[in-house]
Coordinates of C-alpha atoms and ligand atoms in Angstrom, one line a residue:
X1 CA 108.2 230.9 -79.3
X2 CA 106.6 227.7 -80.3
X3 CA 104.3 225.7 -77.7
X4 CA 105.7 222.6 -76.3
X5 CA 102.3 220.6 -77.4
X6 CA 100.4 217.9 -74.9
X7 CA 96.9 216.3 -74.6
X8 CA 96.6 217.7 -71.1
X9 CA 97.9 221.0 -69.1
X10 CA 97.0 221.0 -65.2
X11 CA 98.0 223.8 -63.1
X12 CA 97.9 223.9 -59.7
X13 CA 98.6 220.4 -57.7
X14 CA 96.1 220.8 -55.2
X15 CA 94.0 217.9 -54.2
X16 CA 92.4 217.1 -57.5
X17 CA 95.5 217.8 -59.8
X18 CA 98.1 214.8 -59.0
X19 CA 94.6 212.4 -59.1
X20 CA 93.9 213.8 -62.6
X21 CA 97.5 213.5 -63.9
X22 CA 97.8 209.6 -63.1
X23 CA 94.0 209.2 -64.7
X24 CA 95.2 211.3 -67.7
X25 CA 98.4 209.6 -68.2
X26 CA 97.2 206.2 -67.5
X27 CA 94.8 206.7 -70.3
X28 CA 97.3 207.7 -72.5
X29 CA 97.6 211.0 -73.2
X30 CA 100.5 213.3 -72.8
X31 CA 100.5 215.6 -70.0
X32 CA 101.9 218.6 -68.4
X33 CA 101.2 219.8 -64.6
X34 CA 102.4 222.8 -63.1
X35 CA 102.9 224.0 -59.5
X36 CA 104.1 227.5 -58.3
X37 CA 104.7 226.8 -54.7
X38 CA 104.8 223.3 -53.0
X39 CA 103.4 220.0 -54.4
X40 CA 100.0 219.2 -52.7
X41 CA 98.8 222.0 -51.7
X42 CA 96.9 223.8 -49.1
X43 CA 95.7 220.6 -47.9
X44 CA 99.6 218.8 -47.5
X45 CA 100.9 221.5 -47.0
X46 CA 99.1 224.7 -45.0
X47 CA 95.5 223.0 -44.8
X48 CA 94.0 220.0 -42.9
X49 CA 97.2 217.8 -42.1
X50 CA 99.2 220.3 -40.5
X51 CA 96.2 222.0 -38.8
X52 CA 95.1 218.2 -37.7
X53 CA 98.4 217.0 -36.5
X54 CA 98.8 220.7 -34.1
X55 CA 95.5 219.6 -33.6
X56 CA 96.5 216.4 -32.1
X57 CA 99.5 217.8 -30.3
X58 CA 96.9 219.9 -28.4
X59 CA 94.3 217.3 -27.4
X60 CA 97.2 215.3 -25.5
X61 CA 98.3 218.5 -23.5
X62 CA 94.6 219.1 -22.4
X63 CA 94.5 215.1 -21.8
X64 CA 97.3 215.2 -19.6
X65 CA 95.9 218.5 -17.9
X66 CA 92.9 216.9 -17.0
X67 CA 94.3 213.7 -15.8
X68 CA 92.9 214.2 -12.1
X69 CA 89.4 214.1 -13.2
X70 CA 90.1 210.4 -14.2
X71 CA 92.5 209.6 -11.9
X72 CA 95.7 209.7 -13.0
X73 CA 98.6 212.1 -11.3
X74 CA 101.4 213.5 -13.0
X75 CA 103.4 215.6 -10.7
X76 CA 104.8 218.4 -11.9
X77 CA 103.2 221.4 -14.4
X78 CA 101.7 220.4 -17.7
X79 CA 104.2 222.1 -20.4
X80 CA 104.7 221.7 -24.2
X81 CA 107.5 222.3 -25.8
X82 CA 106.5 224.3 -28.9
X83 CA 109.4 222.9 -31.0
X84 CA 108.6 219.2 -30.8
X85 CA 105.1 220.2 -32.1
X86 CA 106.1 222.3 -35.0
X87 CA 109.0 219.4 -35.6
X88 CA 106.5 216.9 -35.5
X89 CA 103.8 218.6 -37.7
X90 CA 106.7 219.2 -40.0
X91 CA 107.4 215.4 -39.7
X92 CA 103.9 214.2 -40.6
X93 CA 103.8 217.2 -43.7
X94 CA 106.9 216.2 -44.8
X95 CA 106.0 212.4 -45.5
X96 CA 102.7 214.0 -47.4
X97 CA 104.5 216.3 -49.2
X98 CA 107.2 213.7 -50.4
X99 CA 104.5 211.6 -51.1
X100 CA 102.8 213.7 -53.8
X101 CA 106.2 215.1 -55.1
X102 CA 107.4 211.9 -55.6
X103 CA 104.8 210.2 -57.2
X104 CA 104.4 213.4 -59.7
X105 CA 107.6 213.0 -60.2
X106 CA 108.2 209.6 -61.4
X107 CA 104.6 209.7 -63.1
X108 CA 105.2 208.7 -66.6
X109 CA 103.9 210.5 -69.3
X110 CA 104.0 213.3 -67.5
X111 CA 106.3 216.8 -67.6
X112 CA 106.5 218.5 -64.5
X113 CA 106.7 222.0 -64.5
X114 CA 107.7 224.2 -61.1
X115 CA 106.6 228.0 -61.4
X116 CA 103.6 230.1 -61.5
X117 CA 101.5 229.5 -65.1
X118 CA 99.5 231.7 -66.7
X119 CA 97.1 231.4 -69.8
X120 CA 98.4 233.2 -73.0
X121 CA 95.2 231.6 -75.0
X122 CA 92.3 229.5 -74.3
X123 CA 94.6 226.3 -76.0
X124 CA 98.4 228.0 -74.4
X125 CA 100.2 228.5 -70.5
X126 CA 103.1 229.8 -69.8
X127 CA 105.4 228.7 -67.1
X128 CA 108.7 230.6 -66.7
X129 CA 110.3 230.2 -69.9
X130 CA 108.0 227.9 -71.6
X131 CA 105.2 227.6 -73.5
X132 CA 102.6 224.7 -73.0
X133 CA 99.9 224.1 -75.5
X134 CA 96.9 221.7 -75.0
X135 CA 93.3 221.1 -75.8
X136 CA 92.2 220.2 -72.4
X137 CA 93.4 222.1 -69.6
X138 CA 92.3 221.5 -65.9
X139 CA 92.7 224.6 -63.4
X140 CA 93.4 223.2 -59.9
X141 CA 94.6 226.4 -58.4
X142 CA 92.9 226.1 -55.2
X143 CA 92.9 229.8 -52.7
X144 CA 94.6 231.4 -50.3
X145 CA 93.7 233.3 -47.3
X146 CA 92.2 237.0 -47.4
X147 CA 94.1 240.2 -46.2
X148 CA 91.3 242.5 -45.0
X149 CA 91.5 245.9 -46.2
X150 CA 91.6 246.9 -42.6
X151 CA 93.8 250.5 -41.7
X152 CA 97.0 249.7 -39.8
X153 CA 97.9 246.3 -40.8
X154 CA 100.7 247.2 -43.0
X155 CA 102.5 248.6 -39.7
X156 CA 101.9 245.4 -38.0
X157 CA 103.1 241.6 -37.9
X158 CA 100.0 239.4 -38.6
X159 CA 100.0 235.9 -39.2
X160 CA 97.7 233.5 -41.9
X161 CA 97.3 230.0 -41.6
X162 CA 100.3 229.9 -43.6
X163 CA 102.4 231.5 -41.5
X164 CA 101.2 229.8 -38.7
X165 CA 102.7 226.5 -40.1
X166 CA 106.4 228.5 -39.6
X167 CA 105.6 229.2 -35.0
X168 CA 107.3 227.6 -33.1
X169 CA 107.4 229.2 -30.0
X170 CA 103.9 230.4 -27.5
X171 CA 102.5 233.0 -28.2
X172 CA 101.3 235.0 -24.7
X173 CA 98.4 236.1 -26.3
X174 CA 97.0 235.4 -29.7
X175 CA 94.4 237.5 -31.2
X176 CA 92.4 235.4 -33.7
X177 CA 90.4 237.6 -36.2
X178 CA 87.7 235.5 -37.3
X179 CA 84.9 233.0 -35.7
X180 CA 85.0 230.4 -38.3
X181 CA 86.2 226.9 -39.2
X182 CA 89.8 227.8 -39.7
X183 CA 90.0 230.6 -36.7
X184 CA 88.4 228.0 -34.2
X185 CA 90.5 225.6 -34.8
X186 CA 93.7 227.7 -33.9
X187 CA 92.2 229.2 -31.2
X188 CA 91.5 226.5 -29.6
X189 CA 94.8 224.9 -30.5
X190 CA 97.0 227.8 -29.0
X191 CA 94.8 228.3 -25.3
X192 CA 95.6 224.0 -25.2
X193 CA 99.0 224.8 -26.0
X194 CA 99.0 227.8 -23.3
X195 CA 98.0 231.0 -25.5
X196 CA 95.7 233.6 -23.6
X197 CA 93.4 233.5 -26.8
X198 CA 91.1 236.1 -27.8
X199 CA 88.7 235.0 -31.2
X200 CA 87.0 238.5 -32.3
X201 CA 84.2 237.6 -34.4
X202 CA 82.3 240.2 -36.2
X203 CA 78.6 238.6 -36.3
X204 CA 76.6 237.1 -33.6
X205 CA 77.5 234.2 -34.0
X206 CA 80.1 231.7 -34.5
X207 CA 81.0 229.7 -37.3
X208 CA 77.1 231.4 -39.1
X209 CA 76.8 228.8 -41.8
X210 CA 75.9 226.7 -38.8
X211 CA 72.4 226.8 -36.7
X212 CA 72.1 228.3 -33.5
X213 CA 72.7 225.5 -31.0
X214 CA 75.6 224.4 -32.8
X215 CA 77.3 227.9 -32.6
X216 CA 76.3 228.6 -28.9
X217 CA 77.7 225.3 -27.9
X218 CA 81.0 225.5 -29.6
X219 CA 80.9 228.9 -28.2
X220 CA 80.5 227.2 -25.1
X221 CA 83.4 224.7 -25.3
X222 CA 85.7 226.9 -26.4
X223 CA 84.8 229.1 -23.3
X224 CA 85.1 226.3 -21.0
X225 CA 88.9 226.0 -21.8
X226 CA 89.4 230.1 -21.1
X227 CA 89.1 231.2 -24.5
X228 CA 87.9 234.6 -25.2
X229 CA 85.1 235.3 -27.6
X230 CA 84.0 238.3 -28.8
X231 CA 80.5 238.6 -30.5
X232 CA 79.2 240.9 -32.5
X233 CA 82.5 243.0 -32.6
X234 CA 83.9 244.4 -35.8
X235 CA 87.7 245.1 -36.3
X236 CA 87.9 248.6 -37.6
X237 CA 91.8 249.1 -37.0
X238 CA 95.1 247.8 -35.8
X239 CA 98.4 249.7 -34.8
X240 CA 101.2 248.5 -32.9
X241 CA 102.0 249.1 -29.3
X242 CA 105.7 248.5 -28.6
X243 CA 106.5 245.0 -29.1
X244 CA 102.5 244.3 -29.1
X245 CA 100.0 244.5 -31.3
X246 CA 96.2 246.4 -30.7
X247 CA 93.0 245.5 -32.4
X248 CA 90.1 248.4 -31.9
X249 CA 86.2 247.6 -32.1
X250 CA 83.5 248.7 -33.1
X251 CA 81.0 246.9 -30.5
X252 CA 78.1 247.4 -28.3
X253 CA 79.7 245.9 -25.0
X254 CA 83.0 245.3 -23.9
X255 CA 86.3 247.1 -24.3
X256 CA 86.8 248.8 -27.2
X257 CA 90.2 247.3 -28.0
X258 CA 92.0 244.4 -27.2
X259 CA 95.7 243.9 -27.2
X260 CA 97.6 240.6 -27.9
X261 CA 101.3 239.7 -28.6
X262 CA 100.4 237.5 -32.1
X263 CA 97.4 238.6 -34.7
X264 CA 96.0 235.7 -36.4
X265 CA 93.8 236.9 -39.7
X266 CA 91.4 234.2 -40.4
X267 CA 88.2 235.9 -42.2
X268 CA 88.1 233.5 -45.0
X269 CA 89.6 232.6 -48.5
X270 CA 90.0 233.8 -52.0
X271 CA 90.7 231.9 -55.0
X272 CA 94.2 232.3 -56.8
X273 CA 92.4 234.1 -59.6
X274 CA 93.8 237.6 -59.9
X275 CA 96.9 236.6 -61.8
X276 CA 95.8 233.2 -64.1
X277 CA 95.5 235.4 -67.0
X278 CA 92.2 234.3 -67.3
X279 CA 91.1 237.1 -69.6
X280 CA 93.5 235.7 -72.2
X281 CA 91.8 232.4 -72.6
X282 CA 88.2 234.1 -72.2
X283 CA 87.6 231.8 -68.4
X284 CA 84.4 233.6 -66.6
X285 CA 84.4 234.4 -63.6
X286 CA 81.8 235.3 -60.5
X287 CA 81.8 238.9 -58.8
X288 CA 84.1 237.1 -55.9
X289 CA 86.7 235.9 -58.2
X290 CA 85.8 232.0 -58.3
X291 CA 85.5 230.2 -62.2
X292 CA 81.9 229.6 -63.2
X293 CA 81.5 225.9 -64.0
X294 CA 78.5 223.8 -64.9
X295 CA 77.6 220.6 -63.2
X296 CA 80.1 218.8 -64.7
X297 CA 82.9 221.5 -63.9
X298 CA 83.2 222.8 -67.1
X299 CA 84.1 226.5 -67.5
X300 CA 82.2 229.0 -70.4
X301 CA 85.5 228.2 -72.3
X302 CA 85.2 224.7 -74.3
X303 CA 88.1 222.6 -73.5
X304 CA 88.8 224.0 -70.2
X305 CA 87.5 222.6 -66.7
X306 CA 87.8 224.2 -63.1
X307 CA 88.4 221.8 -60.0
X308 CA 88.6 222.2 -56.4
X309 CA 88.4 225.2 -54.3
X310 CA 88.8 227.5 -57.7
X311 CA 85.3 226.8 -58.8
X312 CA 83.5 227.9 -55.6
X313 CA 81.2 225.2 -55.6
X314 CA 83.3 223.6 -52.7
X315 CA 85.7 224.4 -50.1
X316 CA 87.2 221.1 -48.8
X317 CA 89.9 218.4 -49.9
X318 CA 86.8 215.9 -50.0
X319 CA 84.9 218.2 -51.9
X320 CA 88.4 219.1 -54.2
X321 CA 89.0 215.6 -54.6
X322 CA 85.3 214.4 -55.9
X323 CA 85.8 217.2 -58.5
X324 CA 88.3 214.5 -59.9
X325 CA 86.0 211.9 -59.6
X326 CA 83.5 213.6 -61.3
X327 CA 85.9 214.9 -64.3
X328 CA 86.9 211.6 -65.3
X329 CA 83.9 209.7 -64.8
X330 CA 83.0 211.9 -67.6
X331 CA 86.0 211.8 -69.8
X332 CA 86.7 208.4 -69.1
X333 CA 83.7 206.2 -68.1
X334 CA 80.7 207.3 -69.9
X335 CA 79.7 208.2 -66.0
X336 CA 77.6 211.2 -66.2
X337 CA 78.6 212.0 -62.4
X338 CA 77.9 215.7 -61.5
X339 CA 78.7 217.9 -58.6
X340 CA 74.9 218.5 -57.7
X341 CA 74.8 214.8 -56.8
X342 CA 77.2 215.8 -53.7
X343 CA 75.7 215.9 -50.5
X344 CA 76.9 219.0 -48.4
X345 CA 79.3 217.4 -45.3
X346 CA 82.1 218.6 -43.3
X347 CA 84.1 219.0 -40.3
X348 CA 85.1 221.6 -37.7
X349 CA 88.0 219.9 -36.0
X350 CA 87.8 221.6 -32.4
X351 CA 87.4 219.1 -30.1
X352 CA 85.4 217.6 -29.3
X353 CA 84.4 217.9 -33.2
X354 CA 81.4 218.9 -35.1
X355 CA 80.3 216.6 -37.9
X356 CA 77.9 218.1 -40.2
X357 CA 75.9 216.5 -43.3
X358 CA 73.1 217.8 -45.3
X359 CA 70.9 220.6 -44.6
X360 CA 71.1 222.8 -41.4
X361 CA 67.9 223.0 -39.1
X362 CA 67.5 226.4 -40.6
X363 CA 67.3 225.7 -44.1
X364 CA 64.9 223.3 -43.8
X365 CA 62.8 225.3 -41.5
X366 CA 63.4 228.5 -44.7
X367 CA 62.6 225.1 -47.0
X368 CA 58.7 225.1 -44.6
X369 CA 58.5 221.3 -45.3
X370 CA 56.8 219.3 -42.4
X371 CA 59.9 218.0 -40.7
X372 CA 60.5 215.7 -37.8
X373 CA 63.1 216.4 -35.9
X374 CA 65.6 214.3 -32.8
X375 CA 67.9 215.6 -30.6
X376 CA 70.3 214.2 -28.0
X377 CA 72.8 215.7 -25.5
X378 CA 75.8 213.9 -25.1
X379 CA 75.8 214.0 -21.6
X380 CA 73.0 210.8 -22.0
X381 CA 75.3 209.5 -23.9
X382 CA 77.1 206.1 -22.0
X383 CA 80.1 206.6 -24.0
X384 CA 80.7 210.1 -23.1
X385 CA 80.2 209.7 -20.3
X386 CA 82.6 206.9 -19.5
X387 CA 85.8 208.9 -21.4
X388 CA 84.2 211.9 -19.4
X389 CA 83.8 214.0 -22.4
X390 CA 79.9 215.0 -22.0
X391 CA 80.2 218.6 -24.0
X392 CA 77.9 218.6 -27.5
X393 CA 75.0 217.2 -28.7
X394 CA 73.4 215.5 -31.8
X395 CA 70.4 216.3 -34.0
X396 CA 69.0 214.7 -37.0
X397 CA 66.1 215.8 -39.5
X398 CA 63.8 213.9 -41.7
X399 CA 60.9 214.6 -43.8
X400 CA 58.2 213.8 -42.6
X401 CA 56.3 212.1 -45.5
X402 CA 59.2 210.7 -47.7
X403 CA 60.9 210.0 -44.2
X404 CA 64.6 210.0 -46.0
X405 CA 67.2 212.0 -44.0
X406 CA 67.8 216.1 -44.5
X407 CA 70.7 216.8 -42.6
X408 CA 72.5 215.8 -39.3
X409 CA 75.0 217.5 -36.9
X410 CA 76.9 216.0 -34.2
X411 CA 79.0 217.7 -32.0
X412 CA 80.4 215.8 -30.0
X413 CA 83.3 212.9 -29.1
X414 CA 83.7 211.2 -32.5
X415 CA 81.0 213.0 -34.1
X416 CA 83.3 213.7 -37.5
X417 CA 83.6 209.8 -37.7
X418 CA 80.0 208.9 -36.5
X419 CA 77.9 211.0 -38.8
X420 CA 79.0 209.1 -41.7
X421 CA 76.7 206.5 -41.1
X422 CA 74.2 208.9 -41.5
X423 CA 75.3 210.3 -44.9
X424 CA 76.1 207.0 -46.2
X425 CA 72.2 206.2 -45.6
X426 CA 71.6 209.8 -47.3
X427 CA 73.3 208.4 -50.6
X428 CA 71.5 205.0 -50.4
X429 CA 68.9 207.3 -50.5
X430 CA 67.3 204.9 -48.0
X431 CA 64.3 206.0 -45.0
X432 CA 65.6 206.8 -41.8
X433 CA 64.0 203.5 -40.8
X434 CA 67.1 201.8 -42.1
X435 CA 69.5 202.8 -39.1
X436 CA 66.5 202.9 -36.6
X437 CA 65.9 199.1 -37.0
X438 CA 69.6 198.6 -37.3
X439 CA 71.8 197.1 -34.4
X440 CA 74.7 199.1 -33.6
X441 CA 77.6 198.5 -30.6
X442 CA 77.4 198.9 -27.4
X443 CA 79.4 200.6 -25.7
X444 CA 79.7 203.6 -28.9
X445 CA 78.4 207.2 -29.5
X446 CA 76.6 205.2 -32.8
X447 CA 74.4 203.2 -30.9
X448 CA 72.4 206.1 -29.5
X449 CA 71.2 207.4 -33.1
X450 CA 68.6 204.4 -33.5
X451 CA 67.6 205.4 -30.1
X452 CA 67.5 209.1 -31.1
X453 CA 65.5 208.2 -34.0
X454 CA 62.5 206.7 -32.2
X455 CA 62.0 209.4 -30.7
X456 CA 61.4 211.9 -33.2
X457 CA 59.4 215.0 -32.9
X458 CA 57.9 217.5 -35.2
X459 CA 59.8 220.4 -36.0
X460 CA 57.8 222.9 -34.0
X461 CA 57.7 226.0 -36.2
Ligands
FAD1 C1 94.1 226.0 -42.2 C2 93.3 225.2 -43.1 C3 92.7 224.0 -42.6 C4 91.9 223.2 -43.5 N1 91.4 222.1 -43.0 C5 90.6 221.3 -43.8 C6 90.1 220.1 -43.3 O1 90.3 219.7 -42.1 N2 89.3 219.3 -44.1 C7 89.1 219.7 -45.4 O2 88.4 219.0 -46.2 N3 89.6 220.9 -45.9 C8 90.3 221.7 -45.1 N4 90.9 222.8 -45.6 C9 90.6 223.2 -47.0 C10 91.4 222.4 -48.0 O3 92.8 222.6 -47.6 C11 91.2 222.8 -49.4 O4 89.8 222.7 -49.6 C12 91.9 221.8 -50.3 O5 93.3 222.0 -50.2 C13 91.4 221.8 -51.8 O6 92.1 222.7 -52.5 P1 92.3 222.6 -54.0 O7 92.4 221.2 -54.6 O8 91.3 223.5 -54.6 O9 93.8 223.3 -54.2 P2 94.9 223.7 -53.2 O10 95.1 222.6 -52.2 O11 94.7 225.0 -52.6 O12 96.2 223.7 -54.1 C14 96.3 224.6 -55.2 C15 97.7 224.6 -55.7 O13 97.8 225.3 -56.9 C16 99.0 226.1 -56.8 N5 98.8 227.2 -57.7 C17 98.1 228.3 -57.5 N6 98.1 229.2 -58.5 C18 99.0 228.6 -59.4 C19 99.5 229.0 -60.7 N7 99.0 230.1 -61.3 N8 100.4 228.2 -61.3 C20 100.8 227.1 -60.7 N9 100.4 226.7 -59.5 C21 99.5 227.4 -58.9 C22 99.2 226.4 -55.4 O14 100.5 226.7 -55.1 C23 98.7 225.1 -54.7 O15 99.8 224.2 -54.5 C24 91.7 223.6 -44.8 C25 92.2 224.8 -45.3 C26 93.0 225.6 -44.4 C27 93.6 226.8 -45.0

């Protein structure tokens, strides 16, 4: 068969993909993209904007529950109609979704190709019946959620965050395997929306990437709300009981089982590697399956670039997106951007959420610089106090003799908005003296972090 020949072949449309394709095409060349599933994504379609519109959905039922404690009544019991929410997530996915497809769709320049593709050479892919050739190809084939190799689950029902998008009823108790970002933010979702919820977590801590007092207070939080967390517990099997499904541990305290009527798997992600026929084209690989790329996201293979989750070098649609960025500001713009220039920041969209740049309090304590350090509960904060949302905290860390900013967390009302002033001074590059002399609004969470930061402390070690 002979190769239908381009300039460019992208597969996957995740969130670096589409971005690429215009870039590509608007310079010019001829290009081919390929998607096996839906256009978008994880993010569109599975990921953040469903997860963050159920999200939503959930805050205004614990609102409305907890309208006595500033003074509002509404007679009657609090209910939400599972339906609406799945409708409405479906709603805001939809105009995403349509969004990217249509936009790919009417790109010109550009074939698109539906269907799973798979190198043949380090120059060909094939999708269904066809044969693509090109002498740059761009992977963008992003992960999927991992099936533990755990005895018993092939008897049971379980759900992954992507069949999660397809509920649309309550589940009377939902068994979340899994105390990180993804897991967390279900669990918390489903007790708002009425779920007994039970997260099972195999460490000792929650979301472990994180420090200590972040963990314990999200911990706390999710607590408050009647969650059910289990520490330290290991899942070793599952079997079903009737129409219900049992989960047994291995733990020091506690019952040794626990038994739910939904099993949500959530214990992390693996790239959609296995099947890319990457062994045709030569494309290394690390011992967890993710494409080894240099700093400018180039794989061992000349010619041929990994973006996005793929590469392991991010896990995030801001993080999949800057891969783009940094991609064409070489191609294109002389722009020698590389991913090492990225400063580590994120969200865990619980609320109230977490907002997290830079280093943690425990890597710079492992880094055994002299560090100052501020801290400040959110119950001293006016704002939080006013909506009456007091829970969390913030922290900041600075270096003591360069005094430039190492990392910042804030949990907290807002804090996913509000700690972008703080990594926006981190890419200035700029001394934490910048936002301590600066003037922020009153009343905000913001105006508190010049305060926080005159009264800095050394990091006792
Ligand atoms: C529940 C959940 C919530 C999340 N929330 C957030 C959040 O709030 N904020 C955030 O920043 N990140 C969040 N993420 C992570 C975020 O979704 C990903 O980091 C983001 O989608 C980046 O992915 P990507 O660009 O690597 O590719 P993806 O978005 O994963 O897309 C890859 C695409 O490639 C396609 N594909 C795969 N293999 C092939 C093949 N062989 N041929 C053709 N097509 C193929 C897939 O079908 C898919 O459409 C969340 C993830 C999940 C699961």
């Amino acid at each position: 068969m002979t190769a239908k020949k381009y300039d460019a072949i992208v597969i996957g449309t995740g969130q670096s993909g589409p971005s690429l394709a215009a870039r590509l095409t608007k310079e010019g060349l001829k290009a081919a993209i390929i998607e096996r599933k839906l256009f978008g994504g994880t993010c569109v379609n599975m990921g953040c904007v469903p997860t963050k519109t159920l999200v939503a959905s959930a805050r205004a039922a614990y609102m409305a529950r907890r309208g006595g404690d500033v003074g509002v009544t509404i007679d009657g019991p609090i209910t939400v109609d599972m339906q609406r929410v799945k409708e409405r997530k479906d709603a805001v996915v939809r105009q995403s979704n349509d969004g990217v497809t249509n936009w790919l769709r009417n790109m010109s320049n550009l074939d698109v190709f539906e269907g799973h593709g798979r190198f043949e050479s380090p120059t060909t892919v094939r999708v269904n019946d066809h044969l693509l050739e090109a002498h740059k190809i761009f992977v963008n084939v992003g992960g999927r959620a991992m099936v533990p190799d755990m005895p018993g689950l092939e008897e049971v029902d379980y759900l992954t965050n992507s069949s999660m998008m397809e509920v649309d009823f309550l589940p009377e108790h939902l068994i979340v395997v899994g105390g990180s970002y993804i897991g967390l933010e279900f669990g918390q979702m489903y007790r708002r929306f009425g779920s007994q919820v039970t997260i099972i977590q195999r460490g000792d801590r929650l979301i472990p990437r994180d420090d200590d007092d972040v963990s314990t207070t999200v911990k706390e939080i999710l607590e408050n709300e009647g969650t059910e967390v289990r520490l330290n517990a290991e899942c070793t099997s599952v079997e079903k009981r009737g129409e219900k499904v049992a989960v047994k541990l291995d733990c020091d305290g506690g019952s040794k089982q626990v038994v739910g009527s939904h099993l949500l798997l959530a214990v992390g992600r693996r790239p959609n590697t296995d099947d890319l026929g990457l062994d045709n084209a030569g494309i290394e690989t690390d011992s967890r399956g993710f494409i080894v790329v240099d700093d400018q996201l180039r794989t061992n293979v000349p010619g041929i670039w990994a973006i996005g989750d793929v590469n392991g070098r991010g896990a995030f649609t801001h993080t999949s997106y800057n891969d783009y960025e940094i991609v064409v500001a070489n191609l294109f713009d002389n722009d020698p951007r590389k991913v090492s220039d990225r400063i580590t920041a994120y969200g865990l969209y619980i609320d109230p959420p977490l907002g997290r740049v830079g280093m943690t309090e425990r890597e710079v304590r492992q880094s055994g610089r002299k560090t100052l350090i501020g801290k400040m509960m959110m119950t001293r904060v006016g704002r939080a106090r006013e909506r009456g949302e007091t829970q969390g905290f913030m922290k900041i860390l600075i270096d003591a003799e360069s005094k430039k900013i190492l990392g910042a967390a804030i949990l907290g009302i807002g804090g996913d908005e509000i700690v972008h002033s703080i990594l926006d001074v981190m890419y200035m590059d700029a001394p934490y003296t910048v936002i301590q002399r600066a003037v922020h609004i009153h009343p905000t969470v913001s105006e508190l972090i010049p305060t926080m930061l005159a009264s800095l402390e050394p990091l006792q070690t």
